[in-house]
Coordinates of C-alpha atoms and ligand atoms in Angstrom, one line a residue:
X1 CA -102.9 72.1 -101.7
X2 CA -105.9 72.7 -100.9
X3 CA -107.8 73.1 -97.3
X4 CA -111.1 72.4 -96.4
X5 CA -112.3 73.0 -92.7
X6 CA -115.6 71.3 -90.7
X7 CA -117.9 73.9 -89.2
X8 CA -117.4 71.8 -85.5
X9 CA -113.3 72.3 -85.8
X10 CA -114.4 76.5 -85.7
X11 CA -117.3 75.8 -83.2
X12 CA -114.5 74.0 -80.8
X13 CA -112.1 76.6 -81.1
X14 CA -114.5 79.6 -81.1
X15 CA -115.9 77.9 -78.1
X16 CA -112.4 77.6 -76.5
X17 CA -110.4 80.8 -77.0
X18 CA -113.8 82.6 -76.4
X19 CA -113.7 81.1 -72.7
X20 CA -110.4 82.3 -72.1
X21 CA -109.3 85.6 -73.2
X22 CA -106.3 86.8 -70.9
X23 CA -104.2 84.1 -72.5
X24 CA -103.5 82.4 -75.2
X25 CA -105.0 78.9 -75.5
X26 CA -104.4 76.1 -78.5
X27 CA -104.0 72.3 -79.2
X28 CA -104.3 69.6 -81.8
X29 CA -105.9 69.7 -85.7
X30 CA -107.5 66.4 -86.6
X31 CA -107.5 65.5 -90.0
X32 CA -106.4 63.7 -93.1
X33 CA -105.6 64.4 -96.7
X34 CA -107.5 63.4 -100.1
X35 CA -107.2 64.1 -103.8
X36 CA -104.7 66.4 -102.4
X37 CA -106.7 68.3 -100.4
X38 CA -106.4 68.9 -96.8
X39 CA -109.9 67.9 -94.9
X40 CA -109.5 69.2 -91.1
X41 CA -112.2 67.5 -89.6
X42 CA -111.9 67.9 -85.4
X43 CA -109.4 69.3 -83.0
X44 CA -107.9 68.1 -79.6
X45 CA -106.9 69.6 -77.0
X46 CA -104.0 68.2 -75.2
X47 CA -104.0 67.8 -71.5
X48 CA -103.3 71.0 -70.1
X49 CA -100.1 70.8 -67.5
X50 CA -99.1 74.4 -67.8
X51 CA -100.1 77.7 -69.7
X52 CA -98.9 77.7 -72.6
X53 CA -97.7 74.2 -73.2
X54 CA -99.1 73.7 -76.4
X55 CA -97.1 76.3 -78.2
X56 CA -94.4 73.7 -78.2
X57 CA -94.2 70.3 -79.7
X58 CA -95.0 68.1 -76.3
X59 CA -94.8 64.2 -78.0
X60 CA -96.1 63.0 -75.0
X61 CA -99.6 65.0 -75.3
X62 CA -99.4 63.9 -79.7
X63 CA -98.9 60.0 -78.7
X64 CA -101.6 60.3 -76.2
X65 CA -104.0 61.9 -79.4
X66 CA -102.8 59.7 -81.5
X67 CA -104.0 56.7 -79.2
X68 CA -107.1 58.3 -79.0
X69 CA -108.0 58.2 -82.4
X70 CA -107.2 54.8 -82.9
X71 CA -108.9 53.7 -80.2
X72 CA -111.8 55.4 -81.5
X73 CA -110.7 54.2 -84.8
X74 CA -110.4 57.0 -86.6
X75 CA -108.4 57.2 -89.5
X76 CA -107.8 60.7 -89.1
X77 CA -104.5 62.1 -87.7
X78 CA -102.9 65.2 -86.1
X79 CA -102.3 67.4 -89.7
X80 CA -101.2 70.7 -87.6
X81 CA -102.1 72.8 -84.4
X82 CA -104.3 75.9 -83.5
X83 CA -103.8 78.7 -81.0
X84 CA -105.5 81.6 -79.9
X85 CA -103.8 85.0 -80.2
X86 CA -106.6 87.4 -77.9
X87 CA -106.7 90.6 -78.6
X88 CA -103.5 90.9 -81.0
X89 CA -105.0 89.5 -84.3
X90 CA -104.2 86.5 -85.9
X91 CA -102.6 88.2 -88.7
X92 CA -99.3 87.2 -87.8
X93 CA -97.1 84.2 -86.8
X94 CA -94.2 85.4 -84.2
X95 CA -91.2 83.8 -84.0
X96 CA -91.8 80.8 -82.1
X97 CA -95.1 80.2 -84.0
X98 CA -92.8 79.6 -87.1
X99 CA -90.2 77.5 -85.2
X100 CA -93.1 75.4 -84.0
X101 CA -95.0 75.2 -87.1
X102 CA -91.3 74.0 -88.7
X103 CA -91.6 71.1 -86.5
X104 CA -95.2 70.0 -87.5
X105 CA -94.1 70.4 -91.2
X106 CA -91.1 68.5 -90.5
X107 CA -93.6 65.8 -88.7
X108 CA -96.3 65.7 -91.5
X109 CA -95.0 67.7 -94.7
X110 CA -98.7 69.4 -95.2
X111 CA -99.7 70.6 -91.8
X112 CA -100.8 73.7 -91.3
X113 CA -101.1 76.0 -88.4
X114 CA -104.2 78.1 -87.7
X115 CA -104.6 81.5 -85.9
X116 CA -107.8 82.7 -84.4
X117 CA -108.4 86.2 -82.5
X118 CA -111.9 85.7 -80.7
X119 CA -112.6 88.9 -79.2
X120 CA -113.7 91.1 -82.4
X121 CA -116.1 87.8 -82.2
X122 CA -117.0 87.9 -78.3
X123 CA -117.5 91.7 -78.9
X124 CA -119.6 91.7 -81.7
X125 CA -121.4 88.6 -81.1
X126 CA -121.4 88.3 -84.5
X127 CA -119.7 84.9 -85.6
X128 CA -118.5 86.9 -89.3
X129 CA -116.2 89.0 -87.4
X130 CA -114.1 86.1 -86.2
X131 CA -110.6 87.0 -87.0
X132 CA -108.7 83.6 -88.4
X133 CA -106.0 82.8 -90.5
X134 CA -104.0 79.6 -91.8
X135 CA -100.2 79.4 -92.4
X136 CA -97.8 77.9 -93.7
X137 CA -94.1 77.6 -93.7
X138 CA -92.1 78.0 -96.4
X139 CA -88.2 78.8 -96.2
X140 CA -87.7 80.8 -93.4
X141 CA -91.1 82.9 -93.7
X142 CA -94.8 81.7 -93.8
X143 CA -97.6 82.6 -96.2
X144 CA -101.4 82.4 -95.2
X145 CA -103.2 79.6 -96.7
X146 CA -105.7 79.5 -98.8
X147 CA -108.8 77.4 -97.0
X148 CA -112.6 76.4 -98.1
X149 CA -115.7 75.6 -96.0
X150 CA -116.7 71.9 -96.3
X151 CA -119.9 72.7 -96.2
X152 CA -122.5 75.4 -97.5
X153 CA -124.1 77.6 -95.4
X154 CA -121.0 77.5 -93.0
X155 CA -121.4 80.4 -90.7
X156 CA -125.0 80.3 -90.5
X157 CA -124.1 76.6 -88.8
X158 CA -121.9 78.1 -86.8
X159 CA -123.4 80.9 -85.4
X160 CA -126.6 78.6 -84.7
X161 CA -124.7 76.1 -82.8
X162 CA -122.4 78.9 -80.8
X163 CA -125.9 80.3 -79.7
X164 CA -127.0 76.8 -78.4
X165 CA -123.8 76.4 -76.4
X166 CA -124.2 80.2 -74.7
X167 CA -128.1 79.7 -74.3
X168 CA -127.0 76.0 -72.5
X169 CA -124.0 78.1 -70.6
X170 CA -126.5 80.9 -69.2
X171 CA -129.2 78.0 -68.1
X172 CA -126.1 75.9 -66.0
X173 CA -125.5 79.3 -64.6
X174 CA -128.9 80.3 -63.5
X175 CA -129.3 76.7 -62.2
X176 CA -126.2 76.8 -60.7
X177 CA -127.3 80.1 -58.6
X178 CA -130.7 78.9 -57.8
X179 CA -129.0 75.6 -56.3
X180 CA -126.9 77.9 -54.2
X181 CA -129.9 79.7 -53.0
X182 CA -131.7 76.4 -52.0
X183 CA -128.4 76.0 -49.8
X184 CA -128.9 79.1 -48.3
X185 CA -132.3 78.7 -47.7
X186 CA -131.7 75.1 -46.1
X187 CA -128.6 76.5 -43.8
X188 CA -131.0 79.1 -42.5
X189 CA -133.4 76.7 -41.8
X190 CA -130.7 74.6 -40.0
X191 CA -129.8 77.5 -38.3
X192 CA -133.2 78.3 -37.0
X193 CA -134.1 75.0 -35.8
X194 CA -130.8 75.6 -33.5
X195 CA -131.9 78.7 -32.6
X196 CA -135.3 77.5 -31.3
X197 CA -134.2 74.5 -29.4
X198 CA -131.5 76.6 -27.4
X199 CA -134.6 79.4 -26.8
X200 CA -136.7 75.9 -25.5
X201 CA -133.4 75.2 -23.6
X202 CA -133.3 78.4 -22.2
X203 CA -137.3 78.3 -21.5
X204 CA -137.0 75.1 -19.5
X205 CA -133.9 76.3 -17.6
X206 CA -136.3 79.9 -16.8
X207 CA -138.8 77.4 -15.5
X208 CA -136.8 75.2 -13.2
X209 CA -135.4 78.6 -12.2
X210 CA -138.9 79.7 -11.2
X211 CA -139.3 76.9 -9.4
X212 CA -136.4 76.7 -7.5
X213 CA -137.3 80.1 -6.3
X214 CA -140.9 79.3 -5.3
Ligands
LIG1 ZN1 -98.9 83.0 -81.9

């Protein structure tokens, strides 16, 4: 079988995992087979109600996907899962990666399960360095999978677009800040004006002391 993968599927899940790198994050591969070839075409993420809910089969969070795409009448279905493995390669499945992965193949016979390590990526900056594989099971091992781009000129894509999201993450930041200083600014302000009307309060009482005196 073969597998072919959509440059956004790898910009999601670069874009994911790269935003959380003190755990391991994952969720839903969208696709659908033809002329026996594997086309994974989106992800999903499943609605996040712990840390690490995804590493096991939750069928509320797969019905919930699966109404999704219909609704949005895709013909496309969940064909395996992801997950992020940071800092420890994604050379390997571990034990409940296999057990988990049993269950997809036992759902859909041809799903596949994909492991990414972003930080050699989030180091480097440079998207080539991404660490990825995608397994199989077969028996009671797995074997890596052997995948295509759909496209030409795949990680030229990619790296293009992952610099438009960062470029788009700095700006929301630098906005973010320069809102905050507006605050500050307008509290001072706010503060001042208090300032000056208890100073004229004080004033008038220093008058009508004066002239109490007189
Ligand atoms: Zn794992």
């Amino acid at each position: 079988m073969k597998v072919k993968v959509s440059p956004i599927v790898l910009i999601k899940i670069i874009d994911a995992a790269s935003q959380k790198l003190d755990r391991e994050v994952g969720g839903f591969l969208i696709g659908k087979i033809s002329d026996n070839c594997l086309n994974i075409v989106d992800v999903e993420f499943p609605e996040s109600k712990g840390s690490e809910s995804y590493v096991e089969i939750d069928p509320l969070a797969m019905a919930a996907v699966a109404e999704k795409l219909e609704k949005k009448g895709m013909r496309e279905s969940i064909v395996g899962w992801w997950h992020s493995h940071p800092g420890f390669g994604a050379n390997f499945m571990s034990s409940i990666d296999v057990n988990t992965q049993k269950i997809y193949q036992s759902l859909f016979d041809k799903a596949v399960a994909l492991v990414v390590d972003p930080v050699p990526y989030v180091s480097s900056e440079d998207v080539k360095k991404l660490d990825f594989k995608i397994y199989r099971v077969v028996g009671e091992s797995y074997e890596e999978v052997d995948w295509s781009f759909a496209v030409d000129d795949y990680w030229k894509i990619i790296g293009d677009v992952l610099k438009i999201i960062s470029e788009a993450r700095k700006q929301v930041l630098v906005a973010d800040s320069s809102a905050r200083k507006l605050l500050d600014v307008l509290e001072l302000r706010k503060e001042l004006s208090v300032l000056k009307e208890s100073a004229r309060n004080l004033s008038e009482i220093g008058s009508r002391f004066e002239k109490f005196q007189t």
